[in-house]
Amino acid sequence: MSILNLLPIFLLVFVRLASFFVTAPVWMERQIPAPFKWGAAFFISILVVGLVEPEHIIPMDSSYILLVLKEVFVGLCLGFFVTVLFYAVQLAGSFIDLQSGFAMATMFNPQTGIQENLTGRFFYIVAMLFFLSIDGHHILIRGVLASYDWISVDSWLPSNVSDNLVHLSILIVKDMFWIAILIASPIVATIFLVDIALGILAKTVPQMNLFVVGIPIKMAVHFIVLFVFIPVFLIVMEKLVQTMIHSFEQMLKILGA
């Protein structure tokens, strides 16, 4: 195949990879320079373009713009739906801080441009380190490269893709809340027992100022249970990665049906 025939295929491969790197975990962070994202997509596209075999030669006419938009949509979907599951750890941290009294102690995250809870940010950093330690970024790259076997660059999306995507998004959001509850439940339950004990103490010793005593106790219990909970958090992270891989596979089946 000549270079002129490879150029339309290369551009479609590059668009899908670049769109994926914009929304995928690790690469979507603001501290990752934009030239690195585009450069990674460019050089991976050079390696992949020879393996992509469309059924026919792709002409660069008016329909080619629609193929480019389709590749943008596929890349954004593959990265976004995986990233949504990563927000489960930040949601769990919000649940914990709301119960322990740290809900007002937010910090500005320059990566996202919003205020985030302290425990949620801590969980997100630990989750990202765990993800990198198991070569999760390599898993994502292999997944997006496998998408060319499911979704050819010269094919169109199936007619029922919108209904299936809505159904899958509901399942992913459900899994996100379920994983967040699994992460937050030990600490939230422990602090709830502390609240019950403080309530009993308030009835027993009315002259005690629980507003002064209760908040430091809840904060101390928060840090102690958090320290003990870290090994359990890593176990839940394995469940998160498995759910992420399963959602990625479901996304490929829907877009390439």
Coordinates of N, CA and C in Angstrom, one line a residue:
M1 N 0.9 -1.2 0.0 CA 0.0 0.0 0.0 C 0.9 1.2 0.0
S2 N 0.6 2.2 -0.9 CA 1.4 3.4 -1.0 C 1.2 4.3 0.2
I3 N 2.1 5.3 0.3 CA 2.0 6.2 1.4 C 0.8 7.1 1.3
L4 N 0.4 7.4 0.1 CA -0.8 8.2 -0.1 C -2.1 7.5 0.4
N5 N -2.1 6.2 0.2 CA -3.2 5.4 0.7 C -3.2 5.2 2.2
L6 N -1.9 5.2 2.8 CA -1.8 5.0 4.2 C -2.1 6.3 5.0
L7 N -2.0 7.4 4.3 CA -2.2 8.7 5.1 C -3.6 8.8 5.7
P8 N -4.7 8.5 4.9 CA -6.0 8.6 5.6 C -6.2 7.7 6.7
I9 N -5.6 6.5 6.6 CA -5.7 5.5 7.7 C -4.9 6.0 8.9
F10 N -3.7 6.6 8.7 CA -2.9 7.1 9.8 C -3.6 8.2 10.5
L11 N -4.2 9.1 9.8 CA -4.9 10.2 10.4 C -6.1 9.7 11.3
L12 N -6.8 8.7 10.9 CA -7.9 8.2 11.6 C -7.4 7.5 12.9
V13 N -6.3 6.7 12.8 CA -5.7 6.1 13.9 C -5.2 7.1 14.9
F14 N -4.6 8.1 14.4 CA -4.0 9.2 15.3 C -5.1 9.9 16.0
V15 N -6.3 10.2 15.3 CA -7.4 10.9 16.0 C -8.0 10.1 17.1
R16 N -8.1 8.8 16.9 CA -8.7 7.9 18.0 C -7.7 7.9 19.2
L17 N -6.4 7.7 19.0 CA -5.5 7.6 20.1 C -5.4 8.9 20.8
A18 N -5.4 10.0 20.0 CA -5.3 11.4 20.7 C -6.5 11.7 21.5
S19 N -7.7 11.3 21.0 CA -8.9 11.5 21.8 C -8.9 10.6 23.0
F20 N -8.4 9.4 22.9 CA -8.3 8.5 24.1 C -7.4 9.1 25.1
F21 N -6.2 9.6 24.8 CA -5.2 10.1 25.7 C -5.7 11.4 26.4
V22 N -6.7 12.1 25.8 CA -7.2 13.3 26.4 C -8.1 13.0 27.6
T23 N -8.8 11.9 27.5 CA -9.8 11.5 28.6 C -9.4 10.3 29.4
A24 N -8.3 9.6 29.1 CA -8.0 8.4 29.8 C -7.3 8.7 31.1
P25 N -7.4 7.8 32.1 CA -6.6 8.0 33.4 C -5.1 8.1 33.1
V26 N -4.4 8.8 34.0 CA -3.0 9.1 33.9 C -2.7 10.2 32.9
W27 N -3.1 10.0 31.6 CA -2.8 11.0 30.6 C -3.6 12.2 30.7
M28 N -4.8 12.1 31.3 CA -5.7 13.3 31.3 C -5.3 14.3 32.3
E29 N -4.3 14.0 33.2 CA -3.9 14.9 34.2 C -3.3 16.1 33.6
R30 N -3.5 17.3 34.2 CA -2.9 18.5 33.7 C -1.4 18.6 33.8
Q31 N -0.8 17.9 34.7 CA 0.6 17.9 34.8 C 1.3 17.2 33.7
I32 N 0.6 16.4 32.9 CA 1.1 15.7 31.7 C 1.1 16.7 30.6
P33 N 2.2 17.1 30.0 CA 2.2 18.2 29.0 C 1.4 17.7 27.8
A34 N 0.8 18.7 27.1 CA 0.0 18.4 25.9 C 0.9 17.8 24.8
P35 N 2.1 18.4 24.6 CA 3.0 17.8 23.5 C 3.3 16.3 23.8
F36 N 3.4 15.9 25.0 CA 3.6 14.5 25.3 C 2.4 13.6 24.9
K37 N 1.2 14.1 25.1 CA 0.0 13.4 24.7 C -0.1 13.2 23.2
W38 N 0.1 14.4 22.5 CA 0.0 14.3 21.1 C 1.2 13.5 20.5
G39 N 2.4 13.6 21.1 CA 3.6 12.9 20.6 C 3.4 11.4 20.9
A40 N 2.9 11.0 22.0 CA 2.6 9.6 22.3 C 1.6 9.0 21.3
A41 N 0.5 9.8 21.0 CA -0.5 9.3 20.0 C 0.2 9.2 18.6
F42 N 1.0 10.2 18.3 CA 1.6 10.2 17.0 C 2.6 9.0 16.7
F43 N 3.4 8.7 17.7 CA 4.4 7.6 17.5 C 3.7 6.2 17.6
I44 N 2.7 6.1 18.5 CA 2.0 4.9 18.6 C 1.2 4.6 17.3
S45 N 0.7 5.7 16.7 CA 0.0 5.6 15.4 C 0.9 5.1 14.3
I46 N 2.2 5.6 14.3 CA 3.1 5.1 13.3 C 3.3 3.6 13.5
L47 N 3.4 3.1 14.7 CA 3.6 1.6 14.9 C 2.3 0.8 14.6
V48 N 1.2 1.4 14.7 CA -0.1 0.7 14.6 C -0.6 0.7 13.1
V49 N -0.3 1.8 12.4 CA -1.0 2.0 11.1 C -0.7 0.8 10.2
G50 N 0.5 0.2 10.3 CA 0.7 -0.9 9.4 C -0.1 -2.2 9.7
L51 N -0.6 -2.3 10.9 CA -1.4 -3.4 11.3 C -2.9 -3.2 11.1
V52 N -3.3 -2.0 10.8 CA -4.7 -1.7 10.6 C -5.0 -2.0 9.1
E53 N -5.9 -2.9 8.8 CA -6.2 -3.3 7.4 C -7.7 -3.0 7.2
P54 N -8.0 -1.9 6.6 CA -9.4 -1.6 6.2 C -9.8 -2.5 5.1
E55 N -11.1 -2.6 4.9 CA -11.7 -3.5 3.9 C -11.5 -2.9 2.5
H56 N -11.4 -1.6 2.4 CA -11.2 -0.9 1.1 C -10.4 0.4 1.3
I57 N -9.9 0.9 0.3 CA -9.2 2.2 0.3 C -10.1 3.3 0.8
I58 N -9.6 4.1 1.7 CA -10.4 5.2 2.3 C -10.1 6.5 1.5
P59 N -11.1 7.0 0.8 CA -10.9 8.3 0.1 C -11.1 9.5 1.0
M60 N -10.3 10.5 0.8 CA -10.4 11.7 1.6 C -11.5 12.7 0.9
D61 N -12.7 12.3 1.1 CA -13.8 13.1 0.5 C -14.7 13.6 1.7
S62 N -15.9 14.0 1.4 CA -16.8 14.5 2.4 C -17.1 13.5 3.5
S63 N -17.2 12.2 3.1 CA -17.5 11.2 4.1 C -16.3 11.0 5.1
Y64 N -15.2 11.4 4.7 CA -14.0 11.2 5.5 C -14.1 12.1 6.8
I65 N -14.8 13.2 6.7 CA -15.0 14.1 7.9 C -15.8 13.3 8.9
L66 N -16.8 12.6 8.4 CA -17.7 11.8 9.4 C -16.9 10.7 10.0
L67 N -16.0 10.1 9.3 CA -15.1 9.1 9.9 C -14.2 9.6 11.0
V68 N -13.7 10.9 10.7 CA -12.9 11.5 11.8 C -13.7 11.8 13.0
L69 N -14.9 12.3 12.8 CA -15.8 12.5 14.0 C -16.1 11.2 14.7
K70 N -16.3 10.1 13.9 CA -16.6 8.8 14.6 C -15.4 8.4 15.4
E71 N -14.2 8.6 14.9 CA -13.0 8.2 15.7 C -12.8 9.1 16.9
V72 N -13.1 10.4 16.8 CA -13.1 11.2 18.0 C -14.1 10.7 19.1
F73 N -15.3 10.3 18.6 CA -16.3 9.8 19.6 C -15.9 8.5 20.2
V74 N -15.3 7.6 19.4 CA -14.8 6.3 20.0 C -13.7 6.5 21.0
G75 N -12.7 7.4 20.6 CA -11.6 7.6 21.6 C -12.1 8.3 22.9
L76 N -12.9 9.3 22.8 CA -13.4 9.9 24.0 C -14.2 9.0 24.8
C77 N -15.1 8.1 24.2 CA -15.9 7.2 25.0 C -15.0 6.2 25.7
L78 N -14.0 5.6 25.0 CA -13.1 4.6 25.6 C -12.4 5.2 26.8
G79 N -11.9 6.4 26.7 CA -11.2 7.0 27.8 C -12.1 7.5 29.0
F80 N -13.3 8.1 28.6 CA -14.1 8.8 29.6 C -14.8 7.7 30.5
F81 N -15.3 6.6 29.9 CA -16.0 5.7 30.7 C -15.1 4.9 31.7
V82 N -13.8 4.8 31.3 CA -12.8 4.2 32.3 C -12.5 5.2 33.4
T83 N -12.4 6.5 33.0 CA -12.0 7.5 34.0 C -13.1 7.7 35.0
V84 N -14.4 7.5 34.6 CA -15.5 7.7 35.6 C -15.4 6.8 36.8
L85 N -14.9 5.6 36.5 CA -14.7 4.6 37.6 C -13.6 5.1 38.6
F86 N -12.6 5.8 38.1 CA -11.6 6.3 39.0 C -12.1 7.3 40.0
Y87 N -13.2 8.0 39.6 CA -13.8 9.0 40.5 C -14.5 8.4 41.7
A88 N -14.6 7.1 41.7 CA -15.2 6.4 42.9 C -14.4 6.6 44.1
V89 N -13.1 6.6 44.0 CA -12.2 6.8 45.2 C -12.4 8.2 45.8
Q90 N -12.5 9.2 44.9 CA -12.8 10.6 45.4 C -14.2 10.7 46.0
L91 N -15.1 10.0 45.4 CA -16.5 10.0 46.0 C -16.5 9.4 47.4
A92 N -15.7 8.3 47.5 CA -15.6 7.6 48.8 C -15.0 8.6 49.9
G93 N -14.0 9.3 49.5 CA -13.3 10.3 50.4 C -14.3 11.4 50.8
S94 N -15.2 11.8 49.9 CA -16.2 12.8 50.2 C -17.2 12.3 51.3
F95 N -17.6 11.0 51.1 CA -18.4 10.4 52.1 C -17.8 10.3 53.5
I96 N -16.5 10.0 53.5 CA -15.7 9.9 54.8 C -15.6 11.3 55.4
D97 N -15.2 12.3 54.6 CA -15.0 13.6 55.2 C -16.3 14.2 55.7
L98 N -17.4 13.9 55.0 CA -18.7 14.4 55.5 C -19.0 13.9 56.9
Q99 N -18.6 12.6 57.2 CA -18.9 12.0 58.4 C -17.9 12.4 59.5
S100 N -16.7 12.6 59.1 CA -15.6 12.8 60.1 C -15.4 14.3 60.5
G101 N -16.0 15.2 59.7 CA -15.9 16.6 60.0 C -14.8 17.3 59.2
F102 N -14.3 16.7 58.1 CA -13.3 17.3 57.2 C -14.0 17.8 56.0
A103 N -15.3 17.9 55.9 CA -16.0 18.3 54.7 C -15.7 19.7 54.3
M104 N -15.5 20.6 55.3 CA -15.1 22.0 55.1 C -13.7 22.2 54.8
A105 N -12.8 21.2 55.0 CA -11.4 21.4 54.8 C -11.0 20.9 53.4
T106 N -11.5 21.7 52.4 CA -11.2 21.3 51.0 C -9.9 22.0 50.6
M107 N -9.3 21.5 49.5 CA -8.1 22.1 49.0 C -8.3 22.2 47.5
F108 N -7.6 23.2 46.9 CA -7.7 23.5 45.5 C -6.8 22.5 44.7
N109 N -7.4 21.8 43.8 CA -6.6 20.9 43.0 C -6.3 21.5 41.6
P110 N -5.0 21.9 41.4 CA -4.7 22.6 40.1 C -4.9 21.7 38.9
Q111 N -4.9 20.4 39.1 CA -5.1 19.4 38.0 C -6.5 19.5 37.4
T112 N -7.5 19.6 38.3 CA -8.9 19.6 37.9 C -9.5 21.0 37.9
G113 N -8.9 21.9 38.7 CA -9.4 23.3 38.8 C -10.6 23.5 39.7
I114 N -10.8 22.5 40.6 CA -11.9 22.6 41.5 C -11.4 22.3 43.0
Q115 N -12.3 22.5 43.9 CA -12.0 22.2 45.3 C -12.3 20.7 45.6
E116 N -11.4 20.0 46.3 CA -11.6 18.6 46.5 C -11.3 18.3 48.0
N117 N -12.0 17.3 48.5 CA -11.8 16.9 49.9 C -10.4 16.3 50.1
L118 N -9.9 16.4 51.3 CA -8.6 15.9 51.6 C -8.5 14.4 51.5
T119 N -9.4 13.7 52.1 CA -9.4 12.2 52.0 C -9.6 11.7 50.6
G120 N -10.5 12.4 49.9 CA -10.7 12.0 48.5 C -9.5 12.1 47.6
R121 N -8.7 13.2 47.9 CA -7.5 13.5 47.1 C -6.4 12.4 47.5
F122 N -6.4 12.1 48.8 CA -5.4 11.1 49.2 C -5.7 9.7 48.6
F123 N -7.0 9.4 48.6 CA -7.4 8.1 48.0 C -7.1 8.1 46.5
Y124 N -7.3 9.2 45.8 CA -7.0 9.3 44.4 C -5.5 9.1 44.1
I125 N -4.7 9.7 44.9 CA -3.2 9.6 44.7 C -2.8 8.1 45.0
V126 N -3.3 7.5 46.0 CA -2.9 6.1 46.3 C -3.5 5.2 45.2
A127 N -4.7 5.5 44.7 CA -5.2 4.6 43.6 C -4.4 4.8 42.3
M128 N -4.0 6.0 42.0 CA -3.2 6.2 40.8 C -1.8 5.5 41.0
L129 N -1.2 5.5 42.2 CA 0.1 4.8 42.4 C -0.1 3.3 42.2
F130 N -1.2 2.8 42.8 CA -1.5 1.4 42.6 C -1.7 1.0 41.2
F131 N -2.5 1.9 40.4 CA -2.7 1.6 39.0 C -1.5 1.6 38.2
L132 N -0.5 2.5 38.5 CA 0.7 2.5 37.8 C 1.6 1.3 38.2
S133 N 1.5 0.9 39.5 CA 2.4 -0.2 39.9 C 2.0 -1.5 39.3
I134 N 0.8 -1.7 38.9 CA 0.4 -2.9 38.2 C 0.4 -2.8 36.7
D135 N 1.0 -1.7 36.2 CA 1.1 -1.4 34.7 C -0.3 -1.2 34.1
G136 N -1.2 -0.5 34.9 CA -2.5 -0.3 34.4 C -2.5 0.5 33.1
H137 N -1.5 1.5 33.0 CA -1.5 2.3 31.8 C -1.1 1.4 30.6
H138 N -0.4 0.4 30.7 CA -0.1 -0.6 29.6 C -1.3 -1.3 29.3
I139 N -2.2 -1.7 30.3 CA -3.4 -2.4 30.0 C -4.3 -1.5 29.1
L140 N -4.4 -0.2 29.5 CA -5.2 0.7 28.7 C -4.7 0.9 27.3
I141 N -3.4 0.9 27.1 CA -2.9 1.1 25.7 C -3.2 -0.2 24.9
R142 N -3.0 -1.4 25.5 CA -3.4 -2.6 24.8 C -4.8 -2.6 24.5
G143 N -5.7 -2.1 25.4 CA -7.1 -2.1 25.2 C -7.5 -1.2 24.0
V144 N -6.9 0.0 23.9 CA -7.2 0.9 22.8 C -6.7 0.4 21.5
L145 N -5.6 -0.3 21.6 CA -5.1 -0.9 20.3 C -5.9 -2.1 19.9
A146 N -6.5 -2.8 20.9 CA -7.4 -3.9 20.5 C -8.7 -3.4 19.9
S147 N -9.0 -2.1 20.2 CA -10.3 -1.6 19.7 C -10.3 -1.5 18.1
Y148 N -9.1 -1.5 17.5 CA -9.1 -1.5 16.0 C -9.5 -2.9 15.5
D149 N -9.4 -3.9 16.3 CA -9.9 -5.2 15.8 C -11.5 -5.3 15.9
W150 N -12.0 -4.5 16.9 CA -13.5 -4.5 17.1 C -14.1 -3.4 16.2
I151 N -13.5 -2.3 16.2 CA -14.1 -1.1 15.5 C -13.1 -0.7 14.4
S152 N -13.3 -1.1 13.2 CA -12.4 -0.7 12.1 C -12.5 0.7 11.8
V153 N -11.4 1.3 11.3 CA -11.4 2.7 11.0 C -12.3 3.1 9.9
D154 N -12.6 2.2 9.0 CA -13.5 2.5 7.9 C -14.9 2.1 8.0
S155 N -15.3 1.6 9.3 CA -16.6 1.1 9.5 C -17.4 2.2 10.3
W156 N -18.7 2.1 10.3 CA -19.6 3.0 11.0 C -20.1 2.4 12.2
L157 N -20.6 3.2 13.1 CA -21.1 2.7 14.4 C -22.5 2.0 14.2
P158 N -22.8 1.0 14.9 CA -24.1 0.4 14.8 C -25.3 1.3 15.1
S159 N -26.5 1.0 14.6 CA -27.6 1.9 14.8 C -28.1 2.0 16.2
N160 N -27.9 0.9 17.0 CA -28.4 0.9 18.4 C -27.4 1.3 19.4
V161 N -26.3 2.0 18.9 CA -25.2 2.3 19.8 C -25.6 3.3 20.9
S162 N -26.6 4.2 20.6 CA -27.0 5.2 21.6 C -27.7 4.6 22.8
D163 N -28.6 3.6 22.5 CA -29.4 3.0 23.6 C -28.4 2.1 24.4
N164 N -27.5 1.4 23.8 CA -26.6 0.6 24.5 C -25.6 1.4 25.4
L165 N -25.2 2.6 24.9 CA -24.3 3.4 25.6 C -25.0 4.0 26.9
V166 N -26.2 4.4 26.7 CA -27.0 4.9 27.9 C -27.1 3.8 28.9
H167 N -27.4 2.5 28.5 CA -27.5 1.4 29.5 C -26.2 1.2 30.1
L168 N -25.1 1.2 29.4 CA -23.7 0.9 29.9 C -23.3 2.1 30.9
S169 N -23.7 3.3 30.5 CA -23.3 4.4 31.4 C -24.0 4.3 32.8
I170 N -25.3 3.9 32.7 CA -26.0 3.7 34.0 C -25.3 2.6 34.8
L171 N -24.9 1.5 34.2 CA -24.2 0.4 34.9 C -22.9 0.9 35.5
I172 N -22.1 1.7 34.7 CA -20.9 2.2 35.2 C -21.0 3.2 36.4
V173 N -22.0 4.0 36.3 CA -22.3 4.9 37.5 C -22.7 4.1 38.7
K174 N -23.5 3.1 38.5 CA -23.9 2.2 39.6 C -22.7 1.6 40.2
D175 N -21.8 1.1 39.4 CA -20.5 0.5 39.9 C -19.7 1.5 40.6
M176 N -19.7 2.7 40.1 CA -18.9 3.8 40.8 C -19.4 4.0 42.2
F177 N -20.7 4.1 42.4 CA -21.3 4.4 43.7 C -21.1 3.1 44.6
W178 N -21.2 1.9 44.0 CA -21.0 0.7 44.8 C -19.6 0.6 45.3
I179 N -18.6 0.9 44.4 CA -17.2 0.8 44.9 C -16.9 1.9 45.9
A180 N -17.5 3.1 45.7 CA -17.3 4.2 46.7 C -17.8 3.8 48.0
I181 N -19.0 3.1 48.1 CA -19.5 2.7 49.3 C -18.7 1.6 50.0
L182 N -18.1 0.7 49.2 CA -17.2 -0.3 49.7 C -15.9 0.3 50.3
I183 N -15.4 1.3 49.7 CA -14.2 2.0 50.2 C -14.6 2.8 51.5
A184 N -15.7 3.5 51.5 CA -16.0 4.4 52.6 C -16.6 3.7 53.8
S185 N -17.3 2.5 53.6 CA -18.1 1.9 54.7 C -17.3 1.6 56.0
P186 N -16.1 1.1 55.9 CA -15.4 0.8 57.2 C -15.2 2.1 58.1
I187 N -14.7 3.1 57.4 CA -14.4 4.4 58.2 C -15.7 5.1 58.6
V188 N -16.7 5.1 57.7 CA -18.0 5.8 58.0 C -18.7 5.0 59.1
A189 N -18.7 3.7 59.1 CA -19.4 2.9 60.2 C -18.7 3.1 61.5
T190 N -17.3 3.2 61.5 CA -16.6 3.4 62.8 C -16.9 4.8 63.4
I191 N -16.9 5.8 62.5 CA -17.2 7.2 63.0 C -18.7 7.3 63.5
F192 N -19.5 6.5 62.8 CA -20.9 6.5 63.2 C -21.1 5.9 64.7
L193 N -20.3 4.9 64.9 CA -20.3 4.3 66.3 C -19.7 5.3 67.3
V194 N -18.7 6.1 66.9 CA -18.2 7.2 67.7 C -19.3 8.2 68.0
D195 N -20.1 8.6 67.0 CA -21.2 9.5 67.2 C -22.2 9.0 68.2
I196 N -22.5 7.7 68.1 CA -23.4 7.1 69.1 C -22.8 7.2 70.5
A197 N -21.5 6.8 70.6 CA -20.9 6.9 71.9 C -20.9 8.3 72.5
L198 N -20.6 9.3 71.7 CA -20.7 10.7 72.1 C -22.1 11.1 72.5
G199 N -23.1 10.6 71.8 CA -24.5 11.0 72.1 C -24.8 10.4 73.5
I200 N -24.4 9.2 73.8 CA -24.7 8.6 75.1 C -23.9 9.3 76.2
L201 N -22.7 9.8 75.8 CA -21.9 10.5 76.8 C -22.5 11.9 77.1
A202 N -23.1 12.5 76.1 CA -23.8 13.8 76.3 C -25.0 13.7 77.2
K203 N -25.7 12.5 77.1 CA -26.8 12.3 78.1 C -26.3 12.0 79.5
T204 N -25.2 11.3 79.5 CA -24.6 10.9 80.8 C -24.0 12.1 81.6
V205 N -23.2 12.9 80.8 CA -22.5 14.0 81.4 C -22.9 15.3 80.6
P206 N -24.1 15.9 81.0 CA -24.6 17.0 80.2 C -23.6 18.2 80.3
Q207 N -22.9 18.4 81.3 CA -22.0 19.6 81.5 C -20.8 19.5 80.6
M208 N -20.5 18.4 79.9 CA -19.4 18.3 79.0 C -19.7 19.0 77.7
N209 N -18.7 19.8 77.2 CA -18.9 20.5 75.9 C -18.4 19.5 74.8
L210 N -19.4 18.8 74.2 CA -19.0 17.8 73.2 C -18.6 18.5 71.9
F211 N -18.9 19.7 71.7 CA -18.5 20.4 70.5 C -16.9 20.6 70.5
V212 N -16.4 20.7 71.7 CA -14.9 20.9 71.9 C -14.3 19.5 71.9
V213 N -14.9 18.6 72.6 CA -14.3 17.2 72.7 C -14.6 16.3 71.6
G214 N -15.8 16.4 71.0 CA -16.2 15.4 70.0 C -15.4 15.5 68.7
I215 N -15.2 16.8 68.2 CA -14.5 16.9 66.9 C -13.1 16.4 66.9
P216 N -12.2 16.7 67.9 CA -10.9 16.0 68.0 C -10.9 14.5 68.0
I217 N -11.9 14.0 68.8 CA -12.0 12.5 68.9 C -12.3 11.9 67.5
K218 N -13.3 12.5 66.8 CA -13.7 12.0 65.5 C -12.5 12.1 64.5
M219 N -11.8 13.2 64.6 CA -10.6 13.3 63.7 C -9.5 12.3 64.0
A220 N -9.3 12.0 65.3 CA -8.3 11.0 65.7 C -8.7 9.6 65.2
V221 N -10.0 9.3 65.4 CA -10.5 8.0 65.0 C -10.4 7.9 63.5
H222 N -10.7 9.0 62.8 CA -10.6 9.1 61.3 C -9.2 8.7 60.8
F223 N -8.2 9.2 61.4 CA -6.8 8.9 61.0 C -6.4 7.5 61.4
I224 N -6.8 7.1 62.6 CA -6.4 5.7 63.0 C -7.0 4.7 62.1
V225 N -8.3 4.8 61.9 CA -9.0 3.8 61.0 C -8.5 3.9 59.6
L226 N -8.2 5.1 59.1 CA -7.6 5.3 57.8 C -6.3 4.5 57.6
F227 N -5.5 4.6 58.7 CA -4.2 3.9 58.6 C -4.4 2.4 58.6
V228 N -5.3 1.9 59.4 CA -5.6 0.5 59.4 C -6.3 0.0 58.1
F229 N -7.0 0.9 57.5 CA -7.8 0.5 56.3 C -7.0 0.4 55.0
I230 N -5.8 1.0 54.9 CA -5.1 1.0 53.7 C -5.0 -0.3 53.0
P231 N -4.6 -1.4 53.7 CA -4.5 -2.7 53.0 C -5.9 -3.2 52.4
V232 N -7.0 -2.9 53.1 CA -8.3 -3.2 52.6 C -8.6 -2.3 51.3
F233 N -8.1 -1.1 51.3 CA -8.3 -0.2 50.2 C -7.6 -0.8 48.9
L234 N -6.5 -1.4 49.1 CA -5.8 -1.9 47.9 C -6.6 -3.2 47.4
I235 N -7.2 -3.9 48.3 CA -8.0 -5.0 47.8 C -9.2 -4.5 47.0
V236 N -9.8 -3.4 47.5 CA -10.9 -2.8 46.7 C -10.5 -2.3 45.4
M237 N -9.2 -1.8 45.4 CA -8.7 -1.3 44.1 C -8.6 -2.4 43.1
E238 N -8.3 -3.6 43.5 CA -8.3 -4.8 42.6 C -9.7 -4.9 41.9
K239 N -10.7 -4.8 42.8 CA -12.1 -4.9 42.2 C -12.3 -3.7 41.3
L240 N -11.8 -2.5 41.6 CA -12.0 -1.4 40.7 C -11.3 -1.6 39.3
V241 N -10.1 -2.2 39.3 CA -9.4 -2.4 38.1 C -10.1 -3.5 37.3
Q242 N -10.6 -4.5 37.9 CA -11.4 -5.6 37.2 C -12.7 -5.0 36.6
T243 N -13.4 -4.1 37.3 CA -14.6 -3.5 36.8 C -14.2 -2.6 35.6
M244 N -13.1 -1.9 35.7 CA -12.6 -1.1 34.6 C -12.4 -1.8 33.4
I245 N -11.7 -3.0 33.5 CA -11.4 -3.8 32.3 C -12.7 -4.4 31.7
H246 N -13.6 -4.8 32.6 CA -14.9 -5.3 32.1 C -15.7 -4.2 31.4
S247 N -15.7 -3.0 31.9 CA -16.4 -1.9 31.3 C -15.8 -1.6 29.9
F248 N -14.5 -1.7 29.8 CA -13.8 -1.4 28.6 C -14.2 -2.5 27.5
E249 N -14.2 -3.7 27.9 CA -14.6 -4.8 27.0 C -16.1 -4.6 26.6
Q250 N -17.0 -4.2 27.5 CA -18.4 -4.0 27.1 C -18.5 -2.8 26.1
M251 N -17.6 -1.8 26.3 CA -17.6 -0.6 25.4 C -17.2 -1.0 24.0
L252 N -16.2 -1.9 23.9 CA -15.8 -2.4 22.6 C -16.9 -3.2 21.9
K253 N -17.6 -4.0 22.7 CA -18.6 -4.8 22.1 C -19.8 -3.9 21.6
I254 N -20.1 -2.9 22.3 CA -21.2 -2.0 21.9 C -20.8 -1.2 20.7
L255 N -19.6 -0.6 20.7 CA -19.2 0.2 19.5 C -18.8 -0.6 18.3
G256 N -18.5 -1.9 18.5 CA -18.1 -2.7 17.4 C -19.1 -3.8 17.0
A257 N -20.3 -3.6 17.5 CA -21.3 -4.7 17.3 C -21.7 -4.8 15.8

